[in-house]
Coordinates of C-alpha atoms in Angstrom, one line a residue:
M1 CA 0.5 -199.1 26.9
A2 CA -1.9 -196.4 26.0
L3 CA -0.9 -194.5 29.1
L4 CA 2.7 -194.8 28.2
L5 CA 2.1 -193.5 24.7
S6 CA 0.1 -190.6 26.0
S7 CA 2.8 -189.8 28.5
S8 CA 5.5 -190.0 25.9
F9 CA 3.5 -187.9 23.5
H10 CA 2.9 -185.3 26.1
Q11 CA 6.7 -185.1 26.9
L12 CA 7.4 -184.8 23.1
V13 CA 4.9 -182.0 22.9
V14 CA 6.4 -180.2 25.8
V15 CA 10.0 -180.5 24.4
V16 CA 8.9 -179.3 21.0
A17 CA 7.1 -176.4 22.4
A18 CA 9.9 -175.4 24.6
S19 CA 12.2 -175.6 21.6
L20 CA 10.0 -173.6 19.5
M21 CA 9.6 -170.9 22.3
A22 CA 13.4 -170.7 22.7
L23 CA 13.8 -170.1 19.0
F24 CA 11.0 -167.4 19.1
L25 CA 12.5 -165.8 22.0
I26 CA 16.0 -165.7 20.4
S27 CA 14.5 -164.3 17.1
C28 CA 12.8 -161.5 19.0
N29 CA 15.6 -160.6 21.3
A30 CA 17.3 -159.2 18.3
Q31 CA 14.5 -157.0 17.4
Q32 CA 15.0 -153.2 17.8
L33 CA 12.6 -150.4 17.7
T34 CA 12.1 -149.3 14.0
P35 CA 10.2 -146.5 12.2
T36 CA 8.8 -149.3 9.7
F37 CA 7.3 -151.6 12.6
Y38 CA 3.7 -150.9 11.6
S39 CA 4.3 -150.6 7.9
P40 CA 2.9 -154.1 7.1
T41 CA 0.2 -154.1 9.8
C42 CA -1.0 -150.5 10.2
P43 CA 0.6 -148.2 7.6
S44 CA -1.9 -145.4 8.3
V45 CA -1.1 -145.1 12.1
T46 CA 0.7 -141.9 12.0
N47 CA -1.9 -140.2 9.6
I48 CA -4.7 -141.2 12.0
I49 CA -2.9 -139.8 15.0
R50 CA -1.9 -136.7 13.2
Q51 CA -5.6 -135.9 12.2
V52 CA -6.9 -136.3 15.7
L53 CA -4.1 -134.1 17.0
V54 CA -5.0 -131.4 14.3
N55 CA -8.6 -131.5 15.4
A56 CA -7.9 -131.3 19.0
S57 CA -5.3 -128.4 18.5
A58 CA -8.0 -126.3 16.8
T59 CA -9.8 -125.9 20.3
D60 CA -7.0 -126.6 22.6
P61 CA -3.7 -125.0 21.5
R62 CA -1.7 -126.3 24.4
I63 CA -2.5 -130.0 23.9
G64 CA 0.8 -130.7 22.0
A65 CA 2.7 -129.6 24.8
S66 CA 0.6 -131.7 27.2
L67 CA 1.1 -134.8 25.1
I68 CA 5.0 -134.3 25.1
R69 CA 4.7 -134.0 28.9
L70 CA 2.8 -137.1 29.1
H71 CA 5.5 -139.0 27.1
F72 CA 8.2 -137.6 29.3
H73 CA 6.5 -138.5 32.5
D74 CA 5.8 -142.0 31.0
C75 CA 9.4 -142.7 29.9
F76 CA 11.0 -141.7 33.2
V77 CA 8.9 -144.3 35.2
N78 CA 10.2 -147.8 34.2
G79 CA 10.6 -146.8 30.5
C80 CA 8.2 -145.9 27.7
D81 CA 5.4 -148.4 28.4
A82 CA 2.3 -146.2 28.7
S83 CA 2.1 -147.0 32.4
V84 CA 1.2 -143.3 32.9
L85 CA -2.1 -143.9 31.0
L86 CA -3.4 -146.7 33.4
D87 CA -6.3 -145.8 35.7
N88 CA -6.7 -147.0 39.4
S89 CA -8.0 -150.6 39.8
A90 CA -8.2 -153.1 42.5
T91 CA -4.6 -154.1 41.8
I92 CA -3.1 -150.9 40.3
L93 CA -2.3 -147.5 42.0
S94 CA -2.3 -145.2 38.9
E95 CA 0.6 -142.9 38.3
K96 CA -1.9 -140.2 37.5
Q97 CA -2.3 -139.6 41.3
A98 CA 1.5 -139.3 41.9
L99 CA 2.5 -135.8 43.2
P100 CA 4.1 -134.6 39.9
N101 CA 1.0 -135.8 37.9
N102 CA -2.0 -135.2 40.1
N103 CA -4.3 -132.5 38.7
S104 CA -1.4 -131.6 36.2
L105 CA -1.1 -134.1 33.5
R106 CA -3.8 -133.8 30.8
G107 CA -4.4 -135.1 27.3
F108 CA -5.7 -138.5 28.3
E109 CA -9.0 -138.1 26.3
V110 CA -7.1 -137.2 23.3
I111 CA -4.9 -140.4 23.6
D112 CA -8.2 -142.3 24.1
L113 CA -9.6 -141.0 20.9
M114 CA -6.3 -141.8 19.0
K115 CA -6.4 -145.3 20.3
S116 CA -10.0 -145.7 19.4
R117 CA -9.4 -144.4 15.8
V118 CA -6.3 -146.6 15.4
E119 CA -8.3 -149.6 16.8
A120 CA -11.1 -149.1 14.2
S121 CA -8.4 -149.3 11.5
C122 CA -6.0 -151.8 12.9
P123 CA -7.5 -153.6 15.8
G124 CA -5.0 -155.2 18.3
V125 CA -1.9 -154.0 16.6
V126 CA -0.6 -150.6 17.7
S127 CA 0.4 -150.1 21.4
C128 CA -0.6 -147.1 23.5
A129 CA 3.0 -146.5 24.2
D130 CA 3.7 -146.1 20.6
I131 CA 0.6 -143.9 20.1
L132 CA 1.9 -141.6 22.7
T133 CA 5.3 -141.5 21.1
I134 CA 4.0 -140.7 17.8
A135 CA 1.7 -138.1 19.2
S136 CA 4.6 -136.4 20.7
E137 CA 6.5 -136.2 17.4
E138 CA 3.5 -134.9 15.6
S139 CA 2.8 -132.3 18.4
V140 CA 6.4 -130.8 17.8
A141 CA 6.0 -130.8 14.0
L142 CA 2.5 -129.3 14.1
A143 CA 3.9 -126.4 16.2
G144 CA 6.6 -125.7 13.8
G145 CA 9.4 -127.7 15.2
P146 CA 11.3 -130.6 13.6
S147 CA 9.9 -133.9 12.5
W148 CA 11.5 -137.2 12.6
A149 CA 10.9 -141.0 12.0
V150 CA 9.8 -142.4 15.2
P151 CA 11.2 -145.8 16.2
L152 CA 8.3 -148.0 17.0
G153 CA 7.5 -151.5 18.4
R154 CA 7.0 -150.7 22.1
L155 CA 4.7 -152.7 24.5
D156 CA 2.2 -151.6 27.1
S157 CA 2.8 -152.3 30.6
L158 CA 0.6 -154.5 32.9
T159 CA 1.0 -152.3 35.9
A160 CA 2.0 -148.8 37.1
N161 CA 4.5 -147.5 39.7
R162 CA 3.2 -144.6 41.6
S163 CA 6.0 -144.6 44.1
L164 CA 8.7 -144.4 41.3
A165 CA 6.6 -141.7 39.6
N166 CA 6.8 -139.6 42.9
S167 CA 10.7 -140.1 43.1
A168 CA 11.9 -140.2 39.5
L169 CA 10.1 -137.3 38.0
P170 CA 12.1 -134.0 38.4
P171 CA 10.0 -131.2 40.0
P172 CA 10.2 -127.6 38.8
F173 CA 12.4 -126.4 41.5
F174 CA 15.2 -128.8 41.0
T175 CA 18.9 -127.6 40.8
V176 CA 21.1 -128.5 37.9
P177 CA 22.9 -131.3 40.0
Q178 CA 19.5 -132.6 41.0
L179 CA 18.3 -132.5 37.3
K180 CA 21.4 -134.3 36.1
A181 CA 20.9 -137.1 38.6
A182 CA 17.4 -137.6 37.5
F183 CA 18.5 -137.8 33.9
A184 CA 21.4 -139.9 34.6
A185 CA 19.1 -142.5 36.6
V186 CA 17.2 -143.2 33.4
G187 CA 20.2 -143.5 31.1
L188 CA 20.1 -140.1 29.5
N189 CA 23.1 -137.8 29.2
T190 CA 23.5 -134.9 31.6
T191 CA 24.5 -132.3 29.1
V192 CA 22.7 -132.2 25.7
D193 CA 19.9 -134.4 26.5
L194 CA 19.1 -132.3 29.6
V195 CA 19.2 -129.1 27.9
A196 CA 17.5 -130.2 24.7
L197 CA 14.6 -132.0 26.3
S198 CA 14.1 -129.0 28.7
G199 CA 13.6 -127.0 25.6
A200 CA 10.2 -128.7 25.1
H201 CA 9.1 -125.9 27.5
T202 CA 9.3 -123.6 24.5
F203 CA 5.6 -124.1 24.1
G204 CA 2.7 -124.9 26.6
R205 CA 1.5 -123.5 30.0
A206 CA 2.4 -124.1 33.6
Q207 CA 0.1 -123.7 36.7
C208 CA 1.0 -121.0 39.1
G209 CA 1.4 -123.5 41.9
G210 CA 4.4 -124.9 40.1
F211 CA 6.5 -121.7 40.3
V212 CA 4.6 -119.1 42.7
D213 CA 7.2 -119.6 45.5
R214 CA 10.1 -118.4 43.5
L215 CA 8.3 -115.1 42.6
Y216 CA 8.9 -114.0 46.4
N217 CA 12.5 -115.5 47.0
D218 CA 14.3 -116.0 43.8
P219 CA 16.6 -113.1 42.7
T220 CA 17.5 -114.7 39.2
L221 CA 14.2 -113.5 37.7
N222 CA 14.1 -110.5 35.4
A223 CA 12.5 -107.6 37.5
T224 CA 10.0 -106.7 34.9
Y225 CA 9.0 -110.2 34.2
L226 CA 8.8 -110.8 37.9
N227 CA 6.2 -108.1 38.4
T228 CA 4.2 -109.4 35.6
L229 CA 4.1 -112.9 37.2
R230 CA 3.3 -111.5 40.6
Q231 CA 0.2 -109.9 39.2
L232 CA -0.8 -113.2 37.6
C233 CA 0.2 -115.4 40.5
P234 CA -0.3 -113.5 43.9
R235 CA 0.7 -115.1 47.2
N236 CA -2.2 -117.5 48.3
G237 CA -3.9 -117.0 44.9
N238 CA -5.4 -119.5 42.6
A239 CA -2.8 -122.2 42.1
S240 CA -4.3 -123.5 38.8
V241 CA -4.1 -120.3 36.9
L242 CA -1.9 -120.8 33.8
A243 CA 1.0 -118.9 32.6
N244 CA 2.9 -119.2 29.3
L245 CA 6.1 -121.1 29.5
D246 CA 7.3 -118.8 26.6
R247 CA 5.7 -115.3 26.9
A248 CA 6.8 -114.4 23.3
T249 CA 5.7 -117.4 21.2
P250 CA 3.7 -119.6 23.7
N251 CA 2.3 -122.0 21.0
A252 CA 5.3 -122.3 18.7
F253 CA 8.2 -124.8 18.9
D254 CA 11.2 -122.7 18.4
S255 CA 14.4 -121.7 20.3
R256 CA 13.0 -118.7 22.1
Y257 CA 13.0 -120.8 25.4
F258 CA 16.8 -120.4 25.4
S259 CA 16.7 -116.7 24.6
N260 CA 14.3 -116.3 27.6
L261 CA 16.8 -118.0 29.9
Q262 CA 19.5 -115.6 28.8
T263 CA 17.2 -112.7 29.8
R264 CA 16.3 -114.3 33.1
E265 CA 12.8 -115.0 31.9
G266 CA 12.6 -118.7 32.6
L267 CA 9.3 -119.4 34.0
L268 CA 10.2 -122.5 36.0
Q269 CA 13.2 -122.5 38.4
S270 CA 14.7 -125.7 37.0
D271 CA 14.6 -124.1 33.6
Q272 CA 16.5 -120.9 34.6
E273 CA 19.0 -122.9 36.6
L274 CA 20.3 -124.2 33.3
F275 CA 21.6 -120.7 32.5
S276 CA 22.0 -119.0 35.8
T277 CA 24.1 -121.6 37.6
A278 CA 27.6 -120.4 37.4
G279 CA 30.2 -122.9 36.1
E280 CA 27.7 -125.5 34.9
D281 CA 28.3 -126.9 31.4
T282 CA 24.6 -126.3 30.6
V283 CA 25.2 -122.7 30.3
A284 CA 27.3 -123.0 27.1
I285 CA 24.6 -125.4 25.6
V286 CA 21.9 -122.9 26.3
N287 CA 23.9 -120.3 24.5
R288 CA 24.5 -122.5 21.6
F289 CA 20.9 -123.3 21.1
S290 CA 19.7 -119.8 21.4
A291 CA 22.0 -118.6 18.7
N292 CA 21.4 -121.6 16.4
Q293 CA 17.9 -123.0 16.2
T294 CA 18.9 -125.7 13.8
A295 CA 21.4 -127.0 16.3
F296 CA 18.6 -127.1 19.0
F297 CA 16.2 -128.9 16.6
Q298 CA 18.8 -131.6 15.7
S299 CA 19.8 -132.2 19.3
F300 CA 16.1 -132.3 20.4
V301 CA 15.3 -135.0 17.8
A302 CA 18.3 -137.1 19.0
S303 CA 17.4 -136.7 22.6
M304 CA 13.8 -137.5 22.1
I305 CA 14.7 -140.8 20.2
R306 CA 17.0 -141.6 23.1
M307 CA 14.3 -141.0 25.6
G308 CA 11.8 -142.8 23.5
N309 CA 14.2 -145.8 23.8
I310 CA 14.2 -146.1 27.5
A311 CA 13.0 -149.7 27.8
P312 CA 11.1 -151.3 30.8
P313 CA 13.2 -153.3 33.2
P314 CA 14.4 -156.6 31.8
G315 CA 11.8 -159.5 32.3
S316 CA 8.8 -156.9 32.4
R317 CA 5.8 -158.4 30.7
G318 CA 3.7 -156.3 28.2
E319 CA 0.9 -156.4 25.8
I320 CA -1.0 -154.4 23.2
R321 CA -3.8 -152.8 25.2
R322 CA -7.2 -152.6 23.7
N323 CA -8.1 -149.6 26.1
C324 CA -5.2 -147.4 27.1
R325 CA -6.5 -147.0 30.6
V326 CA -6.8 -150.7 31.6
V327 CA -4.9 -153.8 31.1
N328 CA -6.6 -156.5 28.9
A329 CA -8.9 -159.1 30.6
A330 CA -7.0 -161.8 28.9
S331 CA -4.1 -161.3 26.5
T332 CA -0.9 -162.7 25.1
L333 CA 2.0 -161.5 27.2
I334 CA 5.2 -160.2 25.9
T335 CA 8.3 -160.2 27.9
T336 CA 10.9 -157.7 27.5
T337 CA 14.5 -158.8 27.5
A338 CA 17.8 -157.1 27.8
T339 CA 21.3 -158.5 27.5
D340 CA 23.1 -155.3 28.7
G341 CA 20.4 -153.3 30.5
S342 CA 20.6 -150.4 28.0
A343 CA 17.9 -148.4 26.7
E344 CA 18.3 -149.9 23.3
S345 CA 17.6 -153.5 24.3
G346 CA 15.4 -155.6 22.2
L347 CA 12.0 -156.9 22.9
G348 CA 11.3 -160.6 23.3
Y349 CA 7.8 -162.2 23.2
E350 CA 6.3 -164.9 25.5
T351 CA 3.0 -166.3 24.6
T352 CA 1.7 -166.8 28.2
P353 CA -2.2 -166.3 28.9
L354 CA -2.8 -163.6 31.5
A355 CA -5.7 -163.9 33.9
S356 CA -7.7 -160.8 34.5
S357 CA -5.9 -158.3 36.8
I358 CA -8.2 -155.3 36.4

């Protein structure tokens, strides 16, 4: 009898737990990213991140552009889930060693410091993915660009995808059709999103290795600019030497990037192609943004939000990492859900213990 009662009680507990879980998942499936996500749990998160960025920028003026690039390279590989921040482990092949990222991405230590300061104030609350997203917005604003309310509520991935990073991230020599295919593959539009997000190259630096080949075979470059670049980046020279992406205002977020393209002074081939490819609809957008910085800023904000909304694949599990470089040893898993596969899909939570995987 006691055994029967025990068995019946166990079945009742299982049924109740399953029902509660179903209700929990349903309630969370409707959740959307929102700028107020941390208002009740970590209201100072943006101020903390901003202060770390201000301090870092004082000695490293290119850090803001580097953080935006980190965010871009994160979102283009299985959504904005901080997978790009994970180090190698016994079970994880880090995206940091993917060809587009290796010896190129930077700013990881600044993200580590942001996470450390946020954890000290709000332990176990703010995801690394959200920290990187906030840092990108703050980087733009600090450089004189627009500011916006950042939708928040992302989760951190439990794994990385180096092979996808190798194939999904557009290299600096892509043509416009290739760029459009890369943007379409992650759900971004191939007109305004492509041109506006490329406009992030209005500040920051690029290594000679990323563009030196075009200095000796690309007729689209302005002749005077070409001579300057050849002196900086000779054949068989130091591939890690840096060149300003915008030679006029290298540390400011403005519309000069588009003016540079009009005078054939785009540093990267993929940038110049947006203007120099005859018949492409990107040309008119470049002209519009060059003539109207406000239009560029407005489109950039909208496109950054769209990119930030790229969700991990449906069914992916996530967490709030304590250290952005490694998954937690044991945590509460959170499963992303999507009813339509769109970038704006909601997030659902699954309370399932995770054994150590790193």
